[in-house]
Coordinates of C-alpha atoms in Angstrom, one line a residue:
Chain A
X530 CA -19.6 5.9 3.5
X531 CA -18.4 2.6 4.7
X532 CA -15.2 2.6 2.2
X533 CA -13.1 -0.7 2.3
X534 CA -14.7 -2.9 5.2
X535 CA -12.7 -6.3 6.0
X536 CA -13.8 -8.9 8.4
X537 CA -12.9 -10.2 10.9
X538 CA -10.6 -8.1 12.6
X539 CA -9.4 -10.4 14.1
X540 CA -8.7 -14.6 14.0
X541 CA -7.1 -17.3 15.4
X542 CA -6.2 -20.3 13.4
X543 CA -5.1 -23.5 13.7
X544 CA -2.7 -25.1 11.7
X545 CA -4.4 -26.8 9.0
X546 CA -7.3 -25.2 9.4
X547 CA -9.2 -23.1 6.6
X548 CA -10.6 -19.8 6.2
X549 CA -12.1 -16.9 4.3
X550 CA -10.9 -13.5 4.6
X551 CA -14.0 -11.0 3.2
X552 CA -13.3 -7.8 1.7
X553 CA -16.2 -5.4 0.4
X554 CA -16.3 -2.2 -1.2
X555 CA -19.0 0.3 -1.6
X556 CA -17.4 2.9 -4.1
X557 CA -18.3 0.9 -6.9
X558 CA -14.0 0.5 -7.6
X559 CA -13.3 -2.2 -10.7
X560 CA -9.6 -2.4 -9.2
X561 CA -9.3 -5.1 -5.6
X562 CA -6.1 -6.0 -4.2
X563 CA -4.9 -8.0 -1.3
X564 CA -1.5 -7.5 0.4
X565 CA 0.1 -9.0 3.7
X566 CA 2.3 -7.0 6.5
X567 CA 4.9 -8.3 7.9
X568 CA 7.7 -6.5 10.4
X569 CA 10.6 -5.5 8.6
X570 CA 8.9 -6.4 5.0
X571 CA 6.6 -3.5 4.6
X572 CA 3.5 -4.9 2.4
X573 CA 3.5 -7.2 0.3
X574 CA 1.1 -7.7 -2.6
X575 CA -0.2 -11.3 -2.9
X576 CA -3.3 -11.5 -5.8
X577 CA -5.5 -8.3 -6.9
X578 CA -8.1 -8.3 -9.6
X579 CA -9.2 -5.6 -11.9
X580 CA -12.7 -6.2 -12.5
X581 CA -14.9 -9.4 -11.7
X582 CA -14.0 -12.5 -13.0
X583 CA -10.2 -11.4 -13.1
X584 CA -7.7 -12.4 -10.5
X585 CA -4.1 -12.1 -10.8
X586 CA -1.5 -13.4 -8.6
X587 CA 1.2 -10.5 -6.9
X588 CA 4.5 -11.0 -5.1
X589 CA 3.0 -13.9 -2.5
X590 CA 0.6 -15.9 -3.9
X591 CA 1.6 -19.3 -2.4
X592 CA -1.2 -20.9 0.2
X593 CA -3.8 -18.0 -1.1
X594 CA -7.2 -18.2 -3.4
X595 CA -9.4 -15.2 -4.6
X596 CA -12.0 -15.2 -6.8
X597 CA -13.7 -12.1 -7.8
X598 CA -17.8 -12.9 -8.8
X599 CA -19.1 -9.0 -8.2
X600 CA -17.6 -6.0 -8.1
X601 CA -18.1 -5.5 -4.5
X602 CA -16.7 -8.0 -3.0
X603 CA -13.1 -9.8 -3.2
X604 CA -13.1 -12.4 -0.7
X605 CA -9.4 -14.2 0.3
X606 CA -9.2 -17.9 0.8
X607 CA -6.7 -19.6 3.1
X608 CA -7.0 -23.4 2.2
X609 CA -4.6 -25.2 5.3
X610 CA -3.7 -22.5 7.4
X611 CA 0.2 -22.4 8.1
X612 CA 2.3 -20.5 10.8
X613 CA 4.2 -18.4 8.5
X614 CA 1.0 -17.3 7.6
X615 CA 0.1 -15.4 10.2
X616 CA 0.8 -11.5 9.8
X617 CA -1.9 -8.6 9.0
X618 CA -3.8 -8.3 5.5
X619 CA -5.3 -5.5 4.3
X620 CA -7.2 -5.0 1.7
X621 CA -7.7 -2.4 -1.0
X622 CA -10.0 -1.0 -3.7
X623 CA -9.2 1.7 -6.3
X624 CA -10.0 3.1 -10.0
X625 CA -9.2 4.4 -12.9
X626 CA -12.3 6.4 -13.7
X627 CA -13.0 8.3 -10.3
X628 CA -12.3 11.7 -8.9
X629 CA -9.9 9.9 -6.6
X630 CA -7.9 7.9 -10.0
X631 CA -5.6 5.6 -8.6
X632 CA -5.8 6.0 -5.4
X633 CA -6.0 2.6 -3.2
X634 CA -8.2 2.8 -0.3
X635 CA -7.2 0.5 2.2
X636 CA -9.5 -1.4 4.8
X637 CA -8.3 -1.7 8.5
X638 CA -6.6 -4.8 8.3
X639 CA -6.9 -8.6 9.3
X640 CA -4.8 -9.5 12.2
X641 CA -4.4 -12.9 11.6
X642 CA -2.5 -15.4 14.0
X643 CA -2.3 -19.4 13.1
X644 CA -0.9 -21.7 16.0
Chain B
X1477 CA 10.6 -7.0 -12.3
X1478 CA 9.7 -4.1 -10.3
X1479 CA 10.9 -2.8 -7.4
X1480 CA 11.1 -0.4 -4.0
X1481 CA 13.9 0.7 -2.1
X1482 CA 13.6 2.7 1.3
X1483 CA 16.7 2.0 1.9
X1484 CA 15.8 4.1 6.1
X1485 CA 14.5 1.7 7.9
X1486 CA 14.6 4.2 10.6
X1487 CA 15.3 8.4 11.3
X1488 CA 14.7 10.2 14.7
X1489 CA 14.1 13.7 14.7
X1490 CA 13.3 16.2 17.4
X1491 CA 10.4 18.2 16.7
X1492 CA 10.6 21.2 14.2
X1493 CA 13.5 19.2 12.5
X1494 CA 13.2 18.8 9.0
X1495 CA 13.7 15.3 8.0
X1496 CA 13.6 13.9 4.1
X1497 CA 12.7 10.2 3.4
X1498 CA 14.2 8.5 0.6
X1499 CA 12.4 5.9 -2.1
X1500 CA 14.4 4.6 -5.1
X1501 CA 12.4 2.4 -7.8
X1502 CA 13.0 0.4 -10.2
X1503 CA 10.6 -0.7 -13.3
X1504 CA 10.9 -1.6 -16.8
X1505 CA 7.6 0.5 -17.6
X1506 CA 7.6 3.6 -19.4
X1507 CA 4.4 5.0 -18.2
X1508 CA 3.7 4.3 -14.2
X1509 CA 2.4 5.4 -11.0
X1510 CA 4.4 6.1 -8.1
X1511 CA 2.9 6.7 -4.2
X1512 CA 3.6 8.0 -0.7
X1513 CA 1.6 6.2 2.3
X1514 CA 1.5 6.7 6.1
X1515 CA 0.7 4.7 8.7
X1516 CA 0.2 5.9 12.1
X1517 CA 0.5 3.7 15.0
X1518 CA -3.3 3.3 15.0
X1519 CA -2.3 1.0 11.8
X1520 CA -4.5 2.4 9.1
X1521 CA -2.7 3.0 5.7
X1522 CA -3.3 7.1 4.5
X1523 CA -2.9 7.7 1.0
X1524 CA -0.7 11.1 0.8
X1525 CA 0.4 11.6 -2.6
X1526 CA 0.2 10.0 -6.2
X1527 CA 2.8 11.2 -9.2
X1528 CA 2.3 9.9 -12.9
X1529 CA 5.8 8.7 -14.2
X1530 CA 5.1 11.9 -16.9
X1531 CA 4.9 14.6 -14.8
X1532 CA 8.3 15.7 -12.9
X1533 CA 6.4 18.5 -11.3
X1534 CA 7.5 18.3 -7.7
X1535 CA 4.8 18.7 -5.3
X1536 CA 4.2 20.8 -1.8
X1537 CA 1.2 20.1 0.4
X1538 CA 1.9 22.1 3.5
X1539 CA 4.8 21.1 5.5
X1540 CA 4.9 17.8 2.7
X1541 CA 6.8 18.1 -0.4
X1542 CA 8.2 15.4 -3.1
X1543 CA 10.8 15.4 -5.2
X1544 CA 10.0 12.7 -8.2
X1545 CA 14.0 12.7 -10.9
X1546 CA 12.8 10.2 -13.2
X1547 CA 17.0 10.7 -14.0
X1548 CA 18.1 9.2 -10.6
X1549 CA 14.9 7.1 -10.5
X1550 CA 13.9 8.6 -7.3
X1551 CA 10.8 9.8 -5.3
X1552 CA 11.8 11.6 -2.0
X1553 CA 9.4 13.0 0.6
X1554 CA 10.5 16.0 3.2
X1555 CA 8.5 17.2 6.1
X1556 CA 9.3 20.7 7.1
X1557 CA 9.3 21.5 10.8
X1558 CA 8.2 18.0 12.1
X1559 CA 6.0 17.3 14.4
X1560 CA 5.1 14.4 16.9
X1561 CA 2.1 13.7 15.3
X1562 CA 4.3 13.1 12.1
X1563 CA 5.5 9.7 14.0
X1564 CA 4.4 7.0 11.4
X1565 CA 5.7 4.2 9.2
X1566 CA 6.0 5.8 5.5
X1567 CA 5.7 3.3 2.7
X1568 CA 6.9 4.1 -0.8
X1569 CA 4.9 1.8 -3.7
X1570 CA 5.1 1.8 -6.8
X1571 CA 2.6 0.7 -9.7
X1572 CA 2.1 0.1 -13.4
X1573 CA -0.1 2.3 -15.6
X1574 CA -2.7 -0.2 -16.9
X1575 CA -3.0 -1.1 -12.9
X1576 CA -2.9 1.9 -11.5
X1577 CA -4.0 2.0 -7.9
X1578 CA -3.6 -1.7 -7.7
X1579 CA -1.2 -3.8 -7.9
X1580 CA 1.4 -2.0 -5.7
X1581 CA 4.7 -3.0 -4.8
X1582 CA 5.7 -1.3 -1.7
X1583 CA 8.7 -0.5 -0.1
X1584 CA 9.6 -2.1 3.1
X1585 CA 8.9 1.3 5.0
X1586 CA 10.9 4.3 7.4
X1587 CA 9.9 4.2 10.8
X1588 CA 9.6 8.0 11.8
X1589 CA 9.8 8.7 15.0
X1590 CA 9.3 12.6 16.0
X1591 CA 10.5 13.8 19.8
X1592 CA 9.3 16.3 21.4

């Protein structure tokens, strides 16, 4: 099972510069969330969604868009890429209605870096 | 508004200690989830343990155990005889019940760092 894939693993941005984080699930989870590590600031959660065609914003919204069209997939836009953007995201699946209720599974993370 | 406190940012232990991490929340909510995570230094985030705000039952998985006092508003997690491979970054988070599993508000995290 592939789980939570992100991708890419890694990028390098410049400021001002767009991009579109993906984030796909296979478990067939209604719940998505995104979330940003910083040092010192543990994660922090900045829009999830808990089924298609419902986003919510989190802690950290600022400088972020989602949109949610399928189940599987909850890609994360950056619209001008700024420095104090640059940190690690992860994203996360989970649901209500499975053996594993409520647990978030987590991808492996975007290392992001915008110069 | 909800909230996390680990207020360790960092413990050192030598191996075989025992060693208790502390996570204090705050929420409005009646009903709602609360969770342990680790991250090893390879970076990926392990679920370890989920408690329902309605069950005060503490919990012992191994050398693991949590202490959830819905009184004191707490939700602390011991390792028993440590062990290097215990060296992680633990994240406390903290959830509503209609969101469950998403929609977490972490903690900033305890470094842990296990010597041999």
């Amino acid at each position: 099972n592939a789980g939570v894939t992100q991708t890419p693993k890694f990028q390098v941005l410049k400021t001002g510069q767009s991009m579109t984080l993906q984030c796909a699930q296979d478990m067939n989870h209604e719940y998505m969330s995104w979330y940003r590590q910083d040092p010192g600031m543990g994660l922090r959660l900045i829009h999830y969604s808990v089924g298609a065609g419902i986003t919510d914003q989190g802690e950290v919204p600022n400088g972020y868009n989602v949109s949610r069209s399928t189940t599987e997939d909850f890609p994360l836009r950056l619209l001008s890429a700024a420095p104090s953007q640059t940190s690690v995201y992860f994203c996360a699946s989970s649901s209500p209605n499975s053996r594993d209720s409520h647990e978030a599974f987590f991808g492996q993370g975007t290392r992001l870096t915008v110069v | 508004a909800q909230k996390v406190t680990q207020a360790q940012t960092e413990i050192s232990v030598v191996e075989k200690e025992d060693v208790t991490l502390d996570c204090v929340y705050e929420t409005r909510d009646t009903t709602y989830y609360l969770f342990w995570y680790k991250q090893p230094p390879s970076g990926e985030l392990v679920f370890l343990i989920r408690r329902n705000s309605f069950d005060e039952q503490n919990e012992i998985s191994g050398r693991y155990s949590w202490n959830f006092q819905k009184s004191t508003s707490s939700f602390n997690f011991t390792i028993t005889a440590s062990q290097v491979v215990d060296s992680a970054v633990y994240f406390c988070a903290l959830s509503e019940a209609r969101q469950a599993g998403t929609a977490l508000i972490f903690g900033k995290g305890t470094t842990l760092s296990v010597s041999s």
